[in-house]
Short mmCIF file of N, CA and C in Angstrom, two decimals:
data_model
loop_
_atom_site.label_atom_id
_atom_site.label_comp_id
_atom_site.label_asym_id
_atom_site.label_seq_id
_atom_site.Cartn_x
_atom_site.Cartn_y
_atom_site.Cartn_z
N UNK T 26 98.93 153.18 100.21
CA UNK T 26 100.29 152.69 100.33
C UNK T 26 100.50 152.10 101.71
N UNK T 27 100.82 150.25 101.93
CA UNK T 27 101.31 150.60 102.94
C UNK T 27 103.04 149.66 103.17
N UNK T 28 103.84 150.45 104.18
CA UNK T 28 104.90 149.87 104.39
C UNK T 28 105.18 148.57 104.75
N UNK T 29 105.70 148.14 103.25
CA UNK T 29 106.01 146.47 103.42
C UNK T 29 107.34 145.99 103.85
N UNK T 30 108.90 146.54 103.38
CA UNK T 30 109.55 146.29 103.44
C UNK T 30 110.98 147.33 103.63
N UNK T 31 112.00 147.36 104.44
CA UNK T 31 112.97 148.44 104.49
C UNK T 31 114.49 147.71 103.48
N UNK T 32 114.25 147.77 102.75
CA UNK T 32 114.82 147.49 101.63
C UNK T 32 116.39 147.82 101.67
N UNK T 33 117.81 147.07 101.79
CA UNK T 33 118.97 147.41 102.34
C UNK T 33 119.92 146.49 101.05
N UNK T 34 119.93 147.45 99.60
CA UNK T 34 120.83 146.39 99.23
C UNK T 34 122.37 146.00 100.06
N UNK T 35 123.21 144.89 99.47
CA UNK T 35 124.06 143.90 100.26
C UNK T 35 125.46 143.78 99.03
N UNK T 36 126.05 143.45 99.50
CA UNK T 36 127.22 142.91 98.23
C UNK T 36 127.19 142.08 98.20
N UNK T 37 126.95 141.19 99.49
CA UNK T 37 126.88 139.68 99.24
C UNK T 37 125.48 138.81 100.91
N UNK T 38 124.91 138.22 99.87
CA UNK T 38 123.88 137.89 100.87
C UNK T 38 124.29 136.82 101.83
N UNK T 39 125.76 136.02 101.71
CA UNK T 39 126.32 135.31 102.66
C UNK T 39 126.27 135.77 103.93
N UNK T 40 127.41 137.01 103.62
CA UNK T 40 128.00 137.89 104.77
C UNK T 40 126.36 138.78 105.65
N UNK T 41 125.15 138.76 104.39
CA UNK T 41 124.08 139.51 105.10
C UNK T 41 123.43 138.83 106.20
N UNK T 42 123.13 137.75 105.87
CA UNK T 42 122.61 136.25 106.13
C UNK T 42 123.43 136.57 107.77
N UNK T 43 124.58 136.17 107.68
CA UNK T 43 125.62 135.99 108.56
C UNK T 43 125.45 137.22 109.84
N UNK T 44 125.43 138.50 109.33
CA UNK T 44 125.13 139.56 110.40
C UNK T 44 123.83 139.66 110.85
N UNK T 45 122.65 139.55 109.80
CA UNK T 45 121.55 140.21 110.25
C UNK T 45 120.54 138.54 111.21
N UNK T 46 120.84 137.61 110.96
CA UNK T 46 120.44 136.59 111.10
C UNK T 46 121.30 136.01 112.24
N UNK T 47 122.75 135.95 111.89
CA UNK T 47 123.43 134.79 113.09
C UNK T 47 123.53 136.21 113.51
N UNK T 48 124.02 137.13 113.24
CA UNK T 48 124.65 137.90 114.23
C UNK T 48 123.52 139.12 115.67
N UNK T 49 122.20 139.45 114.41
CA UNK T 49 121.35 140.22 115.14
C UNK T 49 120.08 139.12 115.57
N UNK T 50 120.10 137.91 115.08
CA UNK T 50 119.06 136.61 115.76
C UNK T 50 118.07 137.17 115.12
N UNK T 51 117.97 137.83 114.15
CA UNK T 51 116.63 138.22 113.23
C UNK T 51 116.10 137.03 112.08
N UNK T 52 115.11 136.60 112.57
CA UNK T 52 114.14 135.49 112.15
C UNK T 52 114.32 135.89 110.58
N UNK T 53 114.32 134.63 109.90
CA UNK T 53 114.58 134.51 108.47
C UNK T 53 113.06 134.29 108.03
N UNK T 54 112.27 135.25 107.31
CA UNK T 54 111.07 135.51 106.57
C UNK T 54 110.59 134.46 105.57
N UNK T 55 111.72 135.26 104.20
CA UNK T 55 111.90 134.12 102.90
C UNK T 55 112.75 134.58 102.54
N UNK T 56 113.22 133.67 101.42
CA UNK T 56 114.49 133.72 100.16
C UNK T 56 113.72 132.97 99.75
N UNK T 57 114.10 134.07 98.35
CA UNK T 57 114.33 133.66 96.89
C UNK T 57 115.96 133.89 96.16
N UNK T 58 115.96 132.74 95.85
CA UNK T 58 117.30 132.00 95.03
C UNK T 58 118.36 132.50 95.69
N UNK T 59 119.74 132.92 95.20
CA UNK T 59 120.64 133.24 96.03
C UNK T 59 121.40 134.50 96.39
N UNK T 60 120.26 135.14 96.03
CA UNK T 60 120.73 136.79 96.23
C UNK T 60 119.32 137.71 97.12
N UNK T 61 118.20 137.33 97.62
CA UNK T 61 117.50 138.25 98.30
C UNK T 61 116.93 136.72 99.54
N UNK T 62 116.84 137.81 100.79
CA UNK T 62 116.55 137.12 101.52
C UNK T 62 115.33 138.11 102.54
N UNK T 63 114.78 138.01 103.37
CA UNK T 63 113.68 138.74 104.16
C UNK T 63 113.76 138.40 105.56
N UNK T 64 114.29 139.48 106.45
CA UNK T 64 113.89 138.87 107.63
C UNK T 64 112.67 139.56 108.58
N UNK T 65 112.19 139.05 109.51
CA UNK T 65 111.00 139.61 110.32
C UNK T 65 111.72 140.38 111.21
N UNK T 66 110.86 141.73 111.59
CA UNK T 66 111.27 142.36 112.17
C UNK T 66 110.41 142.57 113.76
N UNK T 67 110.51 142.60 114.54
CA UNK T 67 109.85 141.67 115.51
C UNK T 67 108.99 143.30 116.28
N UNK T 68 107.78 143.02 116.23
CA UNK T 68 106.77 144.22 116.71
C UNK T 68 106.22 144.74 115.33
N UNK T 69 106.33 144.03 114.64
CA UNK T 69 105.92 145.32 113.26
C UNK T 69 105.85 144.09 112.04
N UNK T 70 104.24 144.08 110.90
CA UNK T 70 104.46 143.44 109.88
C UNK T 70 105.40 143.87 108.84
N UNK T 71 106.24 145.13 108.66
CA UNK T 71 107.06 145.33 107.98
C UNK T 71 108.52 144.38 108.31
N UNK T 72 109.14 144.07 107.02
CA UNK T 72 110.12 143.31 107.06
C UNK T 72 111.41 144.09 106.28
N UNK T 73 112.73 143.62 106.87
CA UNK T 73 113.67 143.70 106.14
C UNK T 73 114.64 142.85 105.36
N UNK T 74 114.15 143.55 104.29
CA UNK T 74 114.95 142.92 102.30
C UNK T 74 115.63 143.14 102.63
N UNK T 75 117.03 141.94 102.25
CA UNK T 75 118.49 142.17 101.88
C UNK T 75 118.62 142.03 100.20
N UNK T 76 119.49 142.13 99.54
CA UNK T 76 119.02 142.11 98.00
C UNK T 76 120.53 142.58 97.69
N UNK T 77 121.37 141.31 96.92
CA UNK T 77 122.55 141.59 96.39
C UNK T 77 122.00 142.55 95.28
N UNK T 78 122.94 143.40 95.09
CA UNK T 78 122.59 144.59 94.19
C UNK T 78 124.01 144.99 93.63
N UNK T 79 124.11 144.68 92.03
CA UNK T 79 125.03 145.04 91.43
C UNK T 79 125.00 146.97 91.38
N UNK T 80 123.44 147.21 90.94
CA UNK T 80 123.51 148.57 90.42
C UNK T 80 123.93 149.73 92.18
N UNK T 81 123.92 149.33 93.07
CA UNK T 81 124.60 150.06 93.93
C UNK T 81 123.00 150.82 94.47
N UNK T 82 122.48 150.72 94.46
CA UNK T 82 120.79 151.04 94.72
C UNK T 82 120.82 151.59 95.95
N UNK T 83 120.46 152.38 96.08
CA UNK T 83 120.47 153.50 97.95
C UNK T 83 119.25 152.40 98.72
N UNK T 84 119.58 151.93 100.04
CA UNK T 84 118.40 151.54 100.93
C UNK T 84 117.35 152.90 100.83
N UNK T 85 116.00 152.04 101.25
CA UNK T 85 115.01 152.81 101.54
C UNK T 85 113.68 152.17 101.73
N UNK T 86 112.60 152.93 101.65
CA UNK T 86 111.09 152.30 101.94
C UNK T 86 110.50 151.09 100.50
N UNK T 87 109.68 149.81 100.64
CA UNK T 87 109.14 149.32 99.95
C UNK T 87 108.05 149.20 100.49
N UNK T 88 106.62 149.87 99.71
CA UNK T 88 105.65 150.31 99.63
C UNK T 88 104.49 149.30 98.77
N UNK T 89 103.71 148.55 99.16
CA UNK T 89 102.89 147.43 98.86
C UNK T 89 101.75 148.40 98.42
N UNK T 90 101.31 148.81 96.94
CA UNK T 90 100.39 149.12 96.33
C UNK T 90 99.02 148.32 95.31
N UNK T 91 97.87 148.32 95.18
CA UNK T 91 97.12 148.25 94.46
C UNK T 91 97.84 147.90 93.43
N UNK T 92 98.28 148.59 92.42
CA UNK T 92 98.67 148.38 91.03
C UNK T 92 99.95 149.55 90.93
N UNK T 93 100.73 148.71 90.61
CA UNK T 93 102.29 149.49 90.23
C UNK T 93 102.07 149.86 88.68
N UNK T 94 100.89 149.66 88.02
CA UNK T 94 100.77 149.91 86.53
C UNK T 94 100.32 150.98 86.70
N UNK T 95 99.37 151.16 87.28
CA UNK T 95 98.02 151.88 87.44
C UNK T 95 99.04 153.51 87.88
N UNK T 96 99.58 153.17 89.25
CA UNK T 96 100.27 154.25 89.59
C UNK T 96 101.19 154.82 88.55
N UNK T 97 102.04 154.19 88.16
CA UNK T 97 103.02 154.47 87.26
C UNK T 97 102.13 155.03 85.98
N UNK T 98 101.51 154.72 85.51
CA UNK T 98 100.76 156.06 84.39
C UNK T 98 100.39 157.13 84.74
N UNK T 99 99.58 156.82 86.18
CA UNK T 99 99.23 158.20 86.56
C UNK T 99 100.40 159.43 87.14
N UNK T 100 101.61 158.78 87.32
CA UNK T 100 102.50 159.49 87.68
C UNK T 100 103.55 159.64 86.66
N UNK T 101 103.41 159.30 85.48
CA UNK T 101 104.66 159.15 84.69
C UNK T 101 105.15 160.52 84.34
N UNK T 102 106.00 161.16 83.91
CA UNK T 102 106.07 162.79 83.76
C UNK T 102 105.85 163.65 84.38
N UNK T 103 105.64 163.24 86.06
CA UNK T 103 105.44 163.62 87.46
C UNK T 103 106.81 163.32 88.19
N UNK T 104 106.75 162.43 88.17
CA UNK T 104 107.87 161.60 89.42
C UNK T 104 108.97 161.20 88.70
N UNK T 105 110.30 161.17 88.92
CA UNK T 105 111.42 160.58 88.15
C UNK T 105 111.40 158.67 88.67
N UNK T 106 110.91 158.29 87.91
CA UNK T 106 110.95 157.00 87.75
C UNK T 106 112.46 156.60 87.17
N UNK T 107 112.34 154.98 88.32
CA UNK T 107 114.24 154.73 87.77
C UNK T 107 114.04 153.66 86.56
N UNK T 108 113.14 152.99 86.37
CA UNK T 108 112.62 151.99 85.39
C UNK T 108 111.23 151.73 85.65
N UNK T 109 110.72 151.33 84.71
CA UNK T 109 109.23 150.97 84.09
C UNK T 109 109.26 150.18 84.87
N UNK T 110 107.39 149.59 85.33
CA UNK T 110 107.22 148.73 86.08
C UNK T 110 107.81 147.26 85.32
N UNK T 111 108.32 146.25 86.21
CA UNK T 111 108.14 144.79 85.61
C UNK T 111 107.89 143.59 86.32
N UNK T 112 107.78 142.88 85.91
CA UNK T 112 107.27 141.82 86.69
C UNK T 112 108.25 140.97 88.00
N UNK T 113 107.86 140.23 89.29
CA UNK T 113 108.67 140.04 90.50
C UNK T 113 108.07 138.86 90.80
N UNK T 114 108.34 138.23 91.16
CA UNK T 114 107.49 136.58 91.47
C UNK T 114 106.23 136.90 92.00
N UNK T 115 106.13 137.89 93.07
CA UNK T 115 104.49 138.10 93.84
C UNK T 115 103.43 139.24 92.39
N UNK T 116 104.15 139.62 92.00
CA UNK T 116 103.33 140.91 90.95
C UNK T 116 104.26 141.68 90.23
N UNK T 117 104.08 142.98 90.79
CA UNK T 117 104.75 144.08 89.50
C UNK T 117 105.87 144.98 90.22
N UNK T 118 106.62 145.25 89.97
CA UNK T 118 107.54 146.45 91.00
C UNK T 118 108.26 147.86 90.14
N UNK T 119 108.44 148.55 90.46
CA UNK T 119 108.90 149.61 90.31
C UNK T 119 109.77 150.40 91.34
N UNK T 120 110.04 151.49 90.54
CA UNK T 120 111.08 152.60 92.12
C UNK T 120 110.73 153.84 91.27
N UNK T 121 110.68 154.56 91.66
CA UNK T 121 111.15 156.31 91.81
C UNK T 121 112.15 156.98 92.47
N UNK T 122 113.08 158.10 92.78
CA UNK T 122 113.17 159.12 93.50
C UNK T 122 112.60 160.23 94.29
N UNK T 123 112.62 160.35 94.77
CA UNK T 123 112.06 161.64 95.64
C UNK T 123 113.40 162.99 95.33
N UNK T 124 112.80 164.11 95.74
CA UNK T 124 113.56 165.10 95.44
C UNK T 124 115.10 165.24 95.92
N UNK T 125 115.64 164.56 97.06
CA UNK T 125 116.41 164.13 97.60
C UNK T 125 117.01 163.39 96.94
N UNK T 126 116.81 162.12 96.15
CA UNK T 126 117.42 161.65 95.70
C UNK T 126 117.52 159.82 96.34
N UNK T 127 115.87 160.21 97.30
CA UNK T 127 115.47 159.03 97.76
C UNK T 127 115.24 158.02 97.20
N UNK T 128 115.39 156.59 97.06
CA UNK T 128 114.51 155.56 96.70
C UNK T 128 113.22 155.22 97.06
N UNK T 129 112.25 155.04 96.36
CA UNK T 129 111.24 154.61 97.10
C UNK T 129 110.62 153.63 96.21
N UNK T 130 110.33 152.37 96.24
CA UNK T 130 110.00 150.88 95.53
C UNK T 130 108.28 150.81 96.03
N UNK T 131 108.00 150.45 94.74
CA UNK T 131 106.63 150.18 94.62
C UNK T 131 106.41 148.45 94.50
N UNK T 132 105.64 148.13 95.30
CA UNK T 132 105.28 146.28 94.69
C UNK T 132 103.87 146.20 94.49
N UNK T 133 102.98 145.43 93.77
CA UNK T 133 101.93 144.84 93.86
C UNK T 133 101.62 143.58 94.16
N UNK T 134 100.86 142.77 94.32
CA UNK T 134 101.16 141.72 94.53
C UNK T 134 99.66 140.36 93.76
N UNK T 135 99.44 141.31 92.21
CA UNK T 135 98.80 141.18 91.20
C UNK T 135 99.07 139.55 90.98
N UNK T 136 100.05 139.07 90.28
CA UNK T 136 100.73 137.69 90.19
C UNK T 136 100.29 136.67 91.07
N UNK T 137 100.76 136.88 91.94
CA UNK T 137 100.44 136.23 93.31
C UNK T 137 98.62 135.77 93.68
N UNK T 138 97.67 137.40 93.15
CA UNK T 138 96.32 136.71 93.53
C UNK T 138 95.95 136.03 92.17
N UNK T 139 96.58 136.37 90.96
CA UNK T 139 95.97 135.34 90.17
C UNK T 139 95.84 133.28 90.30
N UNK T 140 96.68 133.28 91.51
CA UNK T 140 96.50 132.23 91.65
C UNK T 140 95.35 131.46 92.76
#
């Protein structure tokens, strides 16, 4: 596992855009379409996701794995999974909880080397 992203859903990625970018001068990564954006976080390849989020989703760690399939069987009836893996423009993603009641997001980035 290693730490890809600190994951902060947003209500609105205008106003995110607006603080974390004009307001904290944090370098714009990528966006995709008009609800997630990435900025660099400066000393560190980990980045921070903004991500309009209807379902109200707790911030937390995104974790760049091998196979989000692979894991997710081997953990299924182990770990409280919040949904089945599915597909993300780079590969596959998923989330769990932790006992707490943590988020923790799984990505692969399967998709992406098929090309």
């Amino acid at each position: 596992m290693k730490l890809s992203y600190v994951h902060h859903p947003v209500k609105d990625l205008k106003t995110a855009l607006a603080f974390y970018r004009d307001r904290l001068g944090l370098e714009e990564a990528w966006r995709e379409g008009d609800s997630t954006a990435a900025f660099k976080l400066p000393g560190t390849d980990v980045q921070l996701l903004v991500d309009e989020d209807s379902n109200e989703e707790k911030a937390g760690p995104t974790f760049t794995i091998e196979s989000v399939d692979a894991f997710y069987q081997e953990h299924k009836g182990k770990l409280h999974f919040l949904f089945e893996p599915r597909n993300i423009p780079p590969g596959r993603y998923s989330a769990f909880v932790d006992p707490s009641g943590n988020v923790i997001r799984l990505i692969d980035l399967t998709r992406e080397q098929e090309h």
